[in-house]
Tab-separated table of C-alpha atoms and ligand atoms in Angstrom:
chain	number	residue	atom	x	y	z
C	604	MET	CA	1.413	25.870	-6.015
C	605	SER	CA	-1.086	22.777	-5.202
C	606	TYR	CA	-0.365	20.648	-2.235
C	607	LYS	CA	-0.673	16.679	-2.244
C	608	ASN	CA	-3.880	15.764	-0.166
C	609	TYR	CA	-1.939	12.372	1.061
C	610	PRO	CA	-4.385	9.798	1.812
C	611	MET	CA	-3.380	7.506	4.864
C	612	VAL	CA	-4.345	4.163	6.265
C	613	SER	CA	-7.470	4.172	7.802
C	614	ARG	CA	-6.909	1.803	10.434
C	615	VAL	CA	-4.053	0.560	12.558
C	616	VAL	CA	-3.826	-1.676	15.682
C	617	TYR	CA	-0.535	-1.815	17.160
C	618	GLY	CA	0.991	-3.795	19.831
C	619	ARG	CA	2.524	-6.975	20.723
C	620	GLY	CA	-0.221	-10.043	20.278
C	621	SER	CA	-2.360	-7.896	18.483
C	622	PHE	CA	-2.092	-10.396	15.702
C	623	ASN	CA	-4.737	-12.400	18.036
C	624	GLN	CA	-7.230	-9.433	16.890
C	625	LEU	CA	-7.382	-10.451	13.364
C	626	ASN	CA	-10.920	-12.005	13.734
C	627	GLU	CA	-12.533	-9.649	15.311
C	628	ILE	CA	-11.333	-6.886	13.151
C	629	LEU	CA	-12.450	-8.994	9.708
C	630	SER	CA	-15.843	-10.200	10.883
C	631	PRO	CA	-17.674	-7.069	10.521
C	632	LYS	CA	-16.163	-6.608	7.122
C	633	ARG	CA	-17.675	-10.270	5.564
C	634	LEU	CA	-19.857	-9.361	3.001
C	635	SER	CA	-21.386	-12.335	2.738
C	636	VAL	CA	-20.783	-16.337	3.337
C	637	LYS	CA	-19.696	-16.697	-0.374
C	638	ALA	CA	-17.606	-13.526	-0.174
C	639	PRO	CA	-14.237	-14.572	0.960
C	640	PHE	CA	-11.280	-13.381	2.683
C	641	ILE	CA	-8.371	-14.511	0.876
C	642	PHE	CA	-5.050	-14.568	2.953
C	643	LEU	CA	-1.680	-13.718	0.753
C	644	VAL	CA	0.649	-15.486	3.400
C	645	ASP	CA	4.811	-15.282	2.926
C	646	ASP	CA	5.429	-19.023	2.864
C	647	VAL	CA	8.455	-18.793	4.808
C	648	PHE	CA	5.451	-19.494	7.280
C	649	LYS	CA	4.418	-22.717	5.889
C	650	GLY	CA	4.650	-25.037	8.421
C	651	LYS	CA	4.914	-22.479	11.057
C	652	PRO	CA	1.544	-22.935	13.169
C	653	TRP	CA	2.389	-20.293	15.924
C	654	LEU	CA	1.529	-18.130	13.102
C	655	THR	CA	-0.707	-20.111	10.597
C	656	SER	CA	-2.996	-21.138	13.369
C	657	ARG	CA	-4.032	-17.965	14.163
C	658	ILE	CA	-5.275	-16.559	10.713
C	659	PRO	CA	-8.888	-17.298	11.228
C	660	LEU	CA	-10.257	-19.138	8.185
C	661	SER	CA	-14.122	-19.562	7.701
C	662	TYR	CA	-16.934	-20.344	4.782
C	663	GLU	CA	-15.065	-20.283	1.551
C	664	ASP	CA	-12.118	-18.600	2.955
C	665	LYS	CA	-8.481	-19.152	1.637
C	666	LEU	CA	-5.109	-18.741	2.369
C	667	LEU	CA	-2.552	-19.151	-0.183
C	668	TYR	CA	1.190	-19.015	0.178
C	669	ILE	CA	3.261	-16.832	-1.296
C	670	SER	CA	7.223	-16.924	-2.084
C	671	ALA	CA	8.778	-13.775	-1.869
C	672	GLU	CA	12.065	-14.902	-3.230
C	673	GLU	CA	11.458	-12.421	-6.102
C	674	GLU	CA	9.897	-9.346	-5.550
C	675	PRO	CA	6.186	-9.094	-7.450
C	676	LYS	CA	5.430	-9.003	-10.919
C	677	THR	CA	2.593	-7.392	-12.899
C	678	THR	CA	1.911	-10.869	-14.454
C	679	GLN	CA	1.691	-12.794	-10.677
C	680	VAL	CA	-0.642	-9.994	-10.001
C	681	ASP	CA	-2.890	-10.617	-12.935
C	682	ALA	CA	-2.875	-14.315	-12.762
C	683	LEU	CA	-3.880	-14.096	-8.985
C	684	VAL	CA	-6.839	-11.697	-9.649
C	685	GLU	CA	-7.811	-14.302	-12.620
C	686	GLN	CA	-7.598	-17.158	-10.224
C	687	ILE	CA	-9.784	-15.408	-7.598
C	688	ILE	CA	-12.451	-14.174	-10.215
C	689	LEU	CA	-12.472	-18.238	-11.580
C	690	ASP	CA	-12.486	-19.514	-8.181
C	691	TYR	CA	-15.547	-17.207	-6.772
C	692	LYS	CA	-18.746	-16.194	-7.665
C	693	GLU	CA	-18.841	-13.276	-5.432
C	694	ARG	CA	-16.013	-10.835	-4.920
C	695	PRO	CA	-14.119	-11.219	-2.151
C	696	SER	CA	-15.093	-9.572	1.556
C	697	GLY	CA	-11.119	-8.691	1.431
C	698	ILE	CA	-7.339	-9.199	0.862
C	699	ILE	CA	-5.266	-9.667	3.727
C	700	GLY	CA	-1.380	-9.544	3.213
C	701	ILE	CA	0.711	-11.013	5.908
C	702	GLY	CA	4.458	-10.831	4.859
C	703	GLY	CA	7.383	-8.222	4.226
C	704	GLY	CA	6.997	-5.873	1.393
C	705	THR	CA	6.545	-8.226	-1.434
C	706	ILE	CA	3.652	-9.723	0.065
C	707	LEU	CA	2.139	-6.372	1.297
C	708	ASP	CA	2.780	-4.780	-2.211
C	709	LEU	CA	0.574	-7.845	-3.833
C	710	ALA	CA	-2.165	-7.668	-1.758
C	711	LYS	CA	-2.638	-3.864	-2.436
C	712	ALA	CA	-2.164	-4.709	-5.978
C	713	VAL	CA	-4.267	-7.465	-6.145
C	714	ALA	CA	-6.948	-5.666	-4.236
C	715	LEU	CA	-6.962	-2.887	-7.001
C	716	MET	CA	-7.018	-4.875	-9.929
C	717	LEU	CA	-10.252	-6.868	-8.281
C	718	THR	CA	-12.082	-3.758	-9.088
C	719	ASN	CA	-9.913	-2.228	-11.997
C	720	GLU	CA	-10.402	-3.523	-15.619
C	721	GLY	CA	-7.312	-4.902	-17.465
C	722	GLU	CA	-4.030	-5.696	-16.742
C	723	SER	CA	-1.917	-4.147	-13.729
C	724	LYS	CA	0.985	-3.546	-16.107
C	725	ASP	CA	-1.346	-0.721	-17.539
C	726	TYR	CA	-1.995	0.900	-14.269
C	727	GLN	CA	2.139	1.262	-13.244
C	728	GLY	CA	2.400	5.269	-12.797
C	729	TRP	CA	0.721	8.052	-10.667
C	730	ASP	CA	-3.181	8.123	-10.350
C	731	ILE	CA	-4.396	5.859	-13.435
C	732	ILE	CA	-6.643	3.703	-10.874
C	733	LYS	CA	-10.334	4.380	-11.414
C	734	ASN	CA	-12.464	2.725	-9.259
C	735	PRO	CA	-11.610	2.249	-4.939
C	736	ALA	CA	-9.885	-1.159	-4.285
C	737	ILE	CA	-11.722	-3.729	-2.458
C	738	TYR	CA	-11.109	-3.779	1.679
C	739	HIS	CA	-7.473	-4.652	1.879
C	740	VAL	CA	-5.102	-5.503	5.407
C	741	GLY	CA	-1.909	-5.252	5.611
C	742	ILE	CA	0.268	-7.431	8.759
C	743	PRO	CA	3.953	-6.990	8.326
C	744	THR	CA	6.504	-9.563	9.439
C	745	ILE	CA	9.245	-7.696	8.681
C	746	SER	CA	10.067	-3.849	9.638
C	747	GLY	CA	11.492	-1.155	6.808
C	748	THR	CA	9.967	-0.616	3.967
C	749	GLY	CA	7.222	1.189	4.655
C	750	ALA	CA	4.664	-0.545	2.403
C	751	GLU	CA	2.527	-0.467	5.083
C	752	VAL	CA	1.668	3.060	5.011
C	753	SER	CA	2.657	3.758	1.355
C	754	ARG	CA	0.229	4.629	-1.447
C	755	THR	CA	2.279	2.658	-3.948
C	756	THR	CA	2.750	-1.226	-4.775
C	757	ILE	CA	6.032	-1.474	-6.666
C	758	LEU	CA	5.982	-3.701	-9.072
C	759	THR	CA	7.930	-5.098	-11.709
C	760	GLY	CA	6.385	-5.030	-15.263
C	761	PRO	CA	7.202	-5.811	-19.168
C	762	VAL	CA	8.767	-2.363	-19.617
C	763	ARG	CA	9.446	-1.281	-16.165
C	764	LYS	CA	9.427	-1.391	-12.209
C	765	LEU	CA	7.324	1.276	-11.465
C	766	GLY	CA	4.370	1.238	-8.572
C	767	ILE	CA	0.861	1.809	-8.941
C	768	ASN	CA	0.526	5.266	-7.356
C	769	SER	CA	-2.960	5.882	-6.237
C	770	ASP	CA	-5.210	7.182	-3.342
C	771	TYR	CA	-6.600	3.824	-3.218
C	772	THR	CA	-3.496	2.003	-2.763
C	773	PRO	CA	-2.989	2.208	0.943
C	774	PHE	CA	-4.572	-0.187	3.217
C	775	ASP	CA	-7.803	-0.148	4.900
C	776	GLN	CA	-6.128	-1.613	7.959
C	777	VAL	CA	-3.273	-2.260	9.145
C	778	ILE	CA	-2.100	-4.336	12.309
C	779	LEU	CA	1.628	-3.901	13.715
C	780	ASP	CA	2.476	-6.717	15.811
C	781	PRO	CA	6.167	-6.789	16.345
C	782	GLU	CA	6.385	-10.240	17.646
C	783	LEU	CA	5.656	-11.513	14.023
C	784	THR	CA	8.829	-10.280	13.237
C	785	LYS	CA	11.013	-12.443	15.997
C	786	ASP	CA	12.378	-15.249	13.048
C	787	VAL	CA	13.921	-12.388	10.510
C	788	PRO	CA	17.111	-13.385	9.493
C	789	LYS	CA	19.975	-11.168	10.577
C	790	ASP	CA	21.162	-10.077	7.173
C	791	GLN	CA	17.576	-9.573	5.927
C	792	TRP	CA	16.385	-7.503	9.072
C	793	PHE	CA	19.530	-5.272	8.426
C	794	TYR	CA	18.867	-5.084	4.721
C	795	THR	CA	15.254	-4.175	5.339
C	796	GLY	CA	16.219	-1.982	8.517
C	797	MET	CA	18.422	0.244	5.760
C	798	ASP	CA	15.637	0.841	3.765
C	799	CYS	CA	14.024	2.655	6.428
C	800	TYR	CA	17.065	4.164	7.360
C	801	VAL	CA	17.898	5.211	3.749
C	802	HIS	CA	14.457	6.724	3.418
C	803	CYS	CA	15.402	8.958	6.467
C	804	ILE	CA	19.027	9.847	4.779
C	805	GLU	CA	17.162	10.834	1.156
C	806	SER	CA	14.187	12.741	2.825
C	807	LEU	CA	16.749	14.501	5.283
C	808	LYS	CA	18.960	15.685	2.933
C	809	GLY	CA	16.072	16.190	-0.320
C	810	THR	CA	15.103	19.365	-1.681
C	811	TYR	CA	11.156	18.469	-0.951
C	812	LEU	CA	11.877	18.388	2.864
C	813	ASN	CA	9.254	20.631	4.514
C	814	ALA	CA	8.084	20.428	7.993
C	815	PHE	CA	5.670	17.397	7.510
C	816	SER	CA	8.257	15.157	6.369
C	817	GLN	CA	10.887	16.171	8.727
C	818	SER	CA	9.178	15.632	11.572
C	819	TYR	CA	8.394	11.970	10.807
C	820	GLY	CA	11.956	11.505	9.094
C	821	GLU	CA	13.702	13.054	12.431
C	822	LYS	CA	11.720	10.406	14.590
C	823	ALA	CA	12.427	7.654	12.068
C	824	LEU	CA	16.195	8.185	12.162
C	825	GLU	CA	16.490	9.001	15.963
C	826	LEU	CA	15.272	5.022	16.394
C	827	CYS	CA	17.062	3.676	13.753
C	828	LYS	CA	20.325	4.961	15.516
C	829	GLU	CA	19.349	3.761	18.752
C	830	ILE	CA	18.475	0.389	16.751
C	831	PHE	CA	21.184	-0.640	14.727
C	832	LEU	CA	24.388	1.611	16.976
C	833	GLU	CA	23.434	1.432	20.520
C	834	ASP	CA	23.877	-1.829	22.594
C	835	THR	CA	21.525	-0.831	25.092
C	836	LEU	CA	18.503	-2.011	23.757
C	837	SER	CA	16.619	-5.617	24.434
C	838	GLN	CA	15.647	-7.797	21.038
C	839	LYS	CA	12.471	-6.935	21.815
C	840	ASP	CA	12.583	-2.910	22.419
C	841	ALA	CA	14.517	-3.024	19.177
C	842	ALA	CA	11.825	-4.977	17.115
C	843	ASP	CA	9.123	-2.673	18.416
C	844	LYS	CA	11.215	0.552	17.699
C	845	LEU	CA	12.062	-0.587	14.387
C	846	MET	CA	8.474	-1.176	13.410
C	847	MET	CA	7.677	2.138	13.843
C	848	ALA	CA	10.624	3.589	12.718
C	849	SER	CA	9.433	1.708	9.172
C	850	TRP	CA	6.096	3.534	9.976
C	851	HIS	CA	7.508	6.971	10.359
C	852	GLY	CA	10.150	6.640	7.742
C	853	GLY	CA	7.150	5.842	5.085
C	854	MET	CA	5.112	8.702	6.245
C	855	SER	CA	8.211	10.954	5.994
C	856	ILE	CA	8.742	10.426	2.293
C	857	ALA	CA	4.854	10.061	1.605
C	858	TYR	CA	5.167	14.227	1.673
C	859	SER	CA	8.708	14.249	0.273
C	860	GLN	CA	10.449	11.825	-2.085
C	861	VAL	CA	13.290	9.449	-2.094
C	862	GLY	CA	16.827	10.102	-3.823
C	863	VAL	CA	19.657	8.923	-5.134
C	864	ALA	CA	19.946	5.601	-3.630
C	865	HIS	CA	16.701	4.239	-4.608
C	866	ALA	CA	16.958	5.213	-8.255
C	867	LEU	CA	19.963	3.362	-8.761
C	868	SER	CA	18.745	0.710	-6.526
C	869	TYR	CA	15.757	0.285	-9.148
C	870	GLY	CA	18.120	0.027	-12.052
C	871	LEU	CA	19.757	-3.035	-10.352
C	872	GLY	CA	16.684	-4.314	-9.575
C	873	TYR	CA	15.037	-4.217	-12.752
C	874	LEU	CA	17.961	-5.475	-14.662
C	875	LEU	CA	19.262	-8.227	-11.970
C	876	GLY	CA	16.526	-8.661	-9.623
C	877	VAL	CA	18.616	-7.314	-7.134
C	878	LYS	CA	15.648	-7.029	-3.925
C	879	HIS	CA	14.758	-3.869	-2.642
C	880	GLY	CA	16.703	-3.871	0.575
C	881	VAL	CA	20.161	-5.138	-0.353
C	882	GLY	CA	20.126	-3.304	-3.285
C	883	ASN	CA	19.540	0.186	-1.360
C	884	CYS	CA	22.548	-0.968	0.433
C	885	ILE	CA	24.938	-2.122	-1.995
C	886	VAL	CA	24.046	1.368	-3.647
C	887	PHE	CA	24.755	3.390	-0.277
C	888	GLU	CA	28.017	1.771	-0.132
C	889	HIS	CA	28.892	4.404	-2.786
C	890	LEU	CA	27.194	7.397	-2.057
C	891	GLU	CA	29.491	9.385	-0.090
C	892	GLU	CA	29.388	12.226	-2.725
C	893	TYR	CA	25.820	12.771	-2.451
C	894	TYR	CA	25.278	11.633	1.391
C	895	PRO	CA	28.554	11.805	3.321
C	896	GLU	CA	27.226	11.638	6.793
C	897	GLY	CA	24.345	9.477	6.109
C	898	VAL	CA	26.898	6.772	4.594
C	899	ALA	CA	29.768	7.381	7.104
C	900	MET	CA	27.103	6.373	9.583
C	901	TYR	CA	25.405	3.606	7.664
C	902	LYS	CA	28.947	1.967	7.093
C	903	ILE	CA	29.690	2.110	11.225
C	904	MET	CA	26.141	0.117	11.120
C	905	ARG	CA	27.200	-2.594	8.816
C	906	LYS	CA	30.647	-3.167	10.752
C	907	LYS	CA	28.687	-3.265	13.586
C	908	HIS	CA	26.231	-5.742	13.231
C	909	ASN	CA	29.146	-7.838	10.954
C	910	ILE	CA	26.895	-7.709	7.795
C	911	SER	CA	28.343	-8.651	4.104
C	912	ILE	CA	26.894	-6.465	1.042
C	913	PRO	CA	27.273	-8.567	-2.125
C	914	GLN	CA	30.081	-7.016	-3.984
C	915	GLY	CA	30.726	-6.992	-7.674
C	916	VAL	CA	27.292	-7.345	-8.995
C	917	CYS	CA	27.935	-5.441	-12.186
C	918	GLU	CA	31.098	-7.188	-13.022
C	919	GLY	CA	30.929	-8.492	-16.888
C	920	LEU	CA	28.045	-6.244	-17.768
C	921	SER	CA	27.744	-5.193	-21.320
C	922	ASP	CA	27.294	-1.690	-22.212
C	923	LYS	CA	23.836	-2.321	-23.549
C	924	GLU	CA	23.169	-3.718	-19.720
C	925	PHE	CA	24.616	-0.789	-18.099
C	926	ASP	CA	22.372	1.508	-20.208
C	927	ILE	CA	19.408	-0.844	-19.358
C	928	MET	CA	19.934	0.043	-15.750
C	929	ILE	CA	21.244	4.001	-16.434
C	930	ASP	CA	17.681	4.299	-18.666
C	931	VAL	CA	15.872	2.906	-15.605
C	932	ALA	CA	17.608	5.248	-13.109
C	933	LEU	CA	17.025	8.120	-15.097
C	934	SER	CA	13.706	7.828	-15.983
C	935	LEU	CA	12.809	8.373	-12.278
C	936	GLU	CA	12.776	12.488	-12.505
C	937	PRO	CA	11.443	13.040	-9.277
C	938	LEU	CA	13.883	11.275	-7.074
C	939	TRP	CA	16.918	12.996	-8.983
C	940	GLU	CA	15.138	16.589	-8.289
C	941	ASN	CA	14.691	15.846	-4.713
C	942	ALA	CA	18.319	14.528	-4.393
C	943	ILE	CA	19.933	17.403	-6.558
C	944	GLY	CA	17.519	20.068	-6.978
C	945	LYS	CA	16.087	21.239	-10.506
C	946	ASN	CA	18.941	21.245	-12.048
C	947	TRP	CA	20.035	17.752	-11.768
C	948	LYS	CA	20.339	16.626	-15.217
C	949	LYS	CA	23.451	19.120	-15.611
C	950	THR	CA	25.845	16.881	-13.227
C	951	ILE	CA	23.815	13.889	-13.223
C	952	THR	CA	25.201	12.457	-16.426
C	953	ARG	CA	25.062	8.659	-18.154
C	954	GLU	CA	28.730	8.588	-17.438
C	955	LYS	CA	28.551	9.409	-14.209
C	956	LEU	CA	25.904	6.860	-13.562
C	957	LYS	CA	27.893	4.237	-15.468
C	958	ASP	CA	31.289	4.972	-13.130
C	959	LEU	CA	28.775	4.604	-9.853
C	960	TYR	CA	27.302	1.420	-11.126
C	961	GLN	CA	30.803	-0.044	-12.121
C	962	LYS	CA	32.162	0.085	-8.447
C	963	MET	CA	29.087	-1.928	-7.217
R	333	LIG	P1	10.508	-9.100	1.609
R	333	LIG	O1	9.130	-9.007	1.904
R	333	LIG	O2	11.014	-9.403	0.067
R	333	LIG	O3	11.121	-10.442	2.039
R	333	LIG	C1	12.811	-10.715	2.458
R	333	LIG	C2	12.872	-11.955	3.184
R	333	LIG	O4	12.405	-11.866	4.078
R	333	LIG	C3	11.917	-12.616	2.005
R	333	LIG	O5	12.837	-14.124	2.228
R	333	LIG	C4	11.244	-13.621	3.401
R	333	LIG	O6	10.212	-14.881	3.251
R	333	LIG	C5	11.490	-13.515	4.278
R	333	LIG	N1	10.939	-12.914	6.081
R	333	LIG	C6	10.030	-12.273	5.949
R	333	LIG	N2	9.326	-12.109	7.207
R	333	LIG	C7	9.964	-12.903	8.254
R	333	LIG	C8	9.712	-13.663	9.173
R	333	LIG	N3	8.677	-12.742	9.860
R	333	LIG	N4	10.778	-14.368	9.704
R	333	LIG	C9	11.676	-15.017	8.484
R	333	LIG	N5	11.253	-14.960	7.182
R	333	LIG	C10	10.954	-13.433	7.198
R	333	LIG	O7	11.245	-8.336	2.051
R	333	LIG	P2	10.854	-6.797	2.283
R	333	LIG	O8	12.349	-6.154	2.268
R	333	LIG	O9	10.072	-6.092	3.439
R	333	LIG	O10	10.444	-6.027	1.107
R	333	LIG	C11	10.671	-5.770	-0.114
R	333	LIG	C12	9.931	-5.309	-1.395
R	333	LIG	O11	8.812	-4.454	-0.772
R	333	LIG	C13	10.327	-4.947	-2.416
R	333	LIG	O12	9.288	-5.795	-3.516
R	333	LIG	C14	10.063	-3.625	-2.513
R	333	LIG	O13	9.968	-3.189	-4.140
R	333	LIG	C15	9.039	-3.120	-1.447
R	333	LIG	N6	8.631	-1.764	-1.304
R	333	LIG	C16	7.539	-1.438	-1.390
R	333	LIG	C17	7.013	0.021	-0.821
R	333	LIG	C18	6.172	0.739	-0.946
R	333	LIG	O14	5.853	1.673	-0.565
R	333	LIG	N7	4.985	-0.253	-1.388
R	333	LIG	C19	8.564	0.768	-0.172
R	333	LIG	C20	9.814	-0.145	-0.264
R	333	LIG	C21	9.872	-1.744	-0.481
R	334	LIG	ZN1	12.676	1.471	-0.041
């Protein structure tokens, strides 16, 4: 038995207003006046000076607004890397992602691909990356995915939706400033928050569970219950706690694995472009068989916050399309093994998955 040697984020700042320390944090990391910092910023912040005016641009630094409408693609990563290489003679001093999981994953992938040859699709998988990434910083503006702590960056490529999982993927620096999440729309708050909740359930109910994962997972679940079920928290406290729940949920799956909901949600994402958070919710509605208590509590949360979940997303799909989703879901073997156990293939059949997808 060999145990994972898990790389963690090396530095983290937490606190309301900590975003103001960005300049102080970055300055010592500048390699030269010709080596810029590149800021990848969710375009939802375009024309929002309360955030953008605090981004410290000097010398040849560049701010690129990126849409989070769609999840990151390998082609998008490659195009960004090419643009950066063409625009600058020197390798950048760092990549800073400011946004949700979509932008954080893009920032990680661009930082990796600036030092690794070829196309990002060739690195989708586990430990294919050879060279350390350039310095990269993650600043989440919405809480739940755990992308701020994970060793993966999930990309949609030509043949699969799969992460670049490597020891060089985690951020060198994370800034956790819950104030940045203040304008997240309610539905999106719930969807991305439920990503964290689902991480907890899948980790805590999985066969890979161990004391390391459990200690983080239980804390994250406790925070989720406070945030989504109780009425006593102020909005500020809830935002502070959700940012930490996301962190702990990410740490929990880091040393275990996700499960049925994520496997099925990846299928929806790959074929239909359904985004991760809402995709997990769509799937989780139908998973009583696997996570009875977790699903029951999820439904109470959804009702309490009066959130509507898209229905009928698989209506009218052809058999071929169902097959594509089923192939994607079944290819994620560790997720099934964690959820069901070593003999998962006995119960998780194509018919079973088709039956589940048809309900969504
Ligand atoms: P997101 O980044 O896709 O953003 C969702 C929406 O919220 C977007 O419209 C965005 O513009 C908006 N938004 C973000 N911050 C906002 C703010 N402060 N105010 C107003 N609007 C704001 O959402 P997400 O759920 O955080 O990320 C999903 C992505 O994360 C997926 O691509 C998924 O694959 C990835 N993911 C990665 C990991 C990982 O470990 N790397 C884990 C889970 C999910
Ligand atoms: Zn997730």
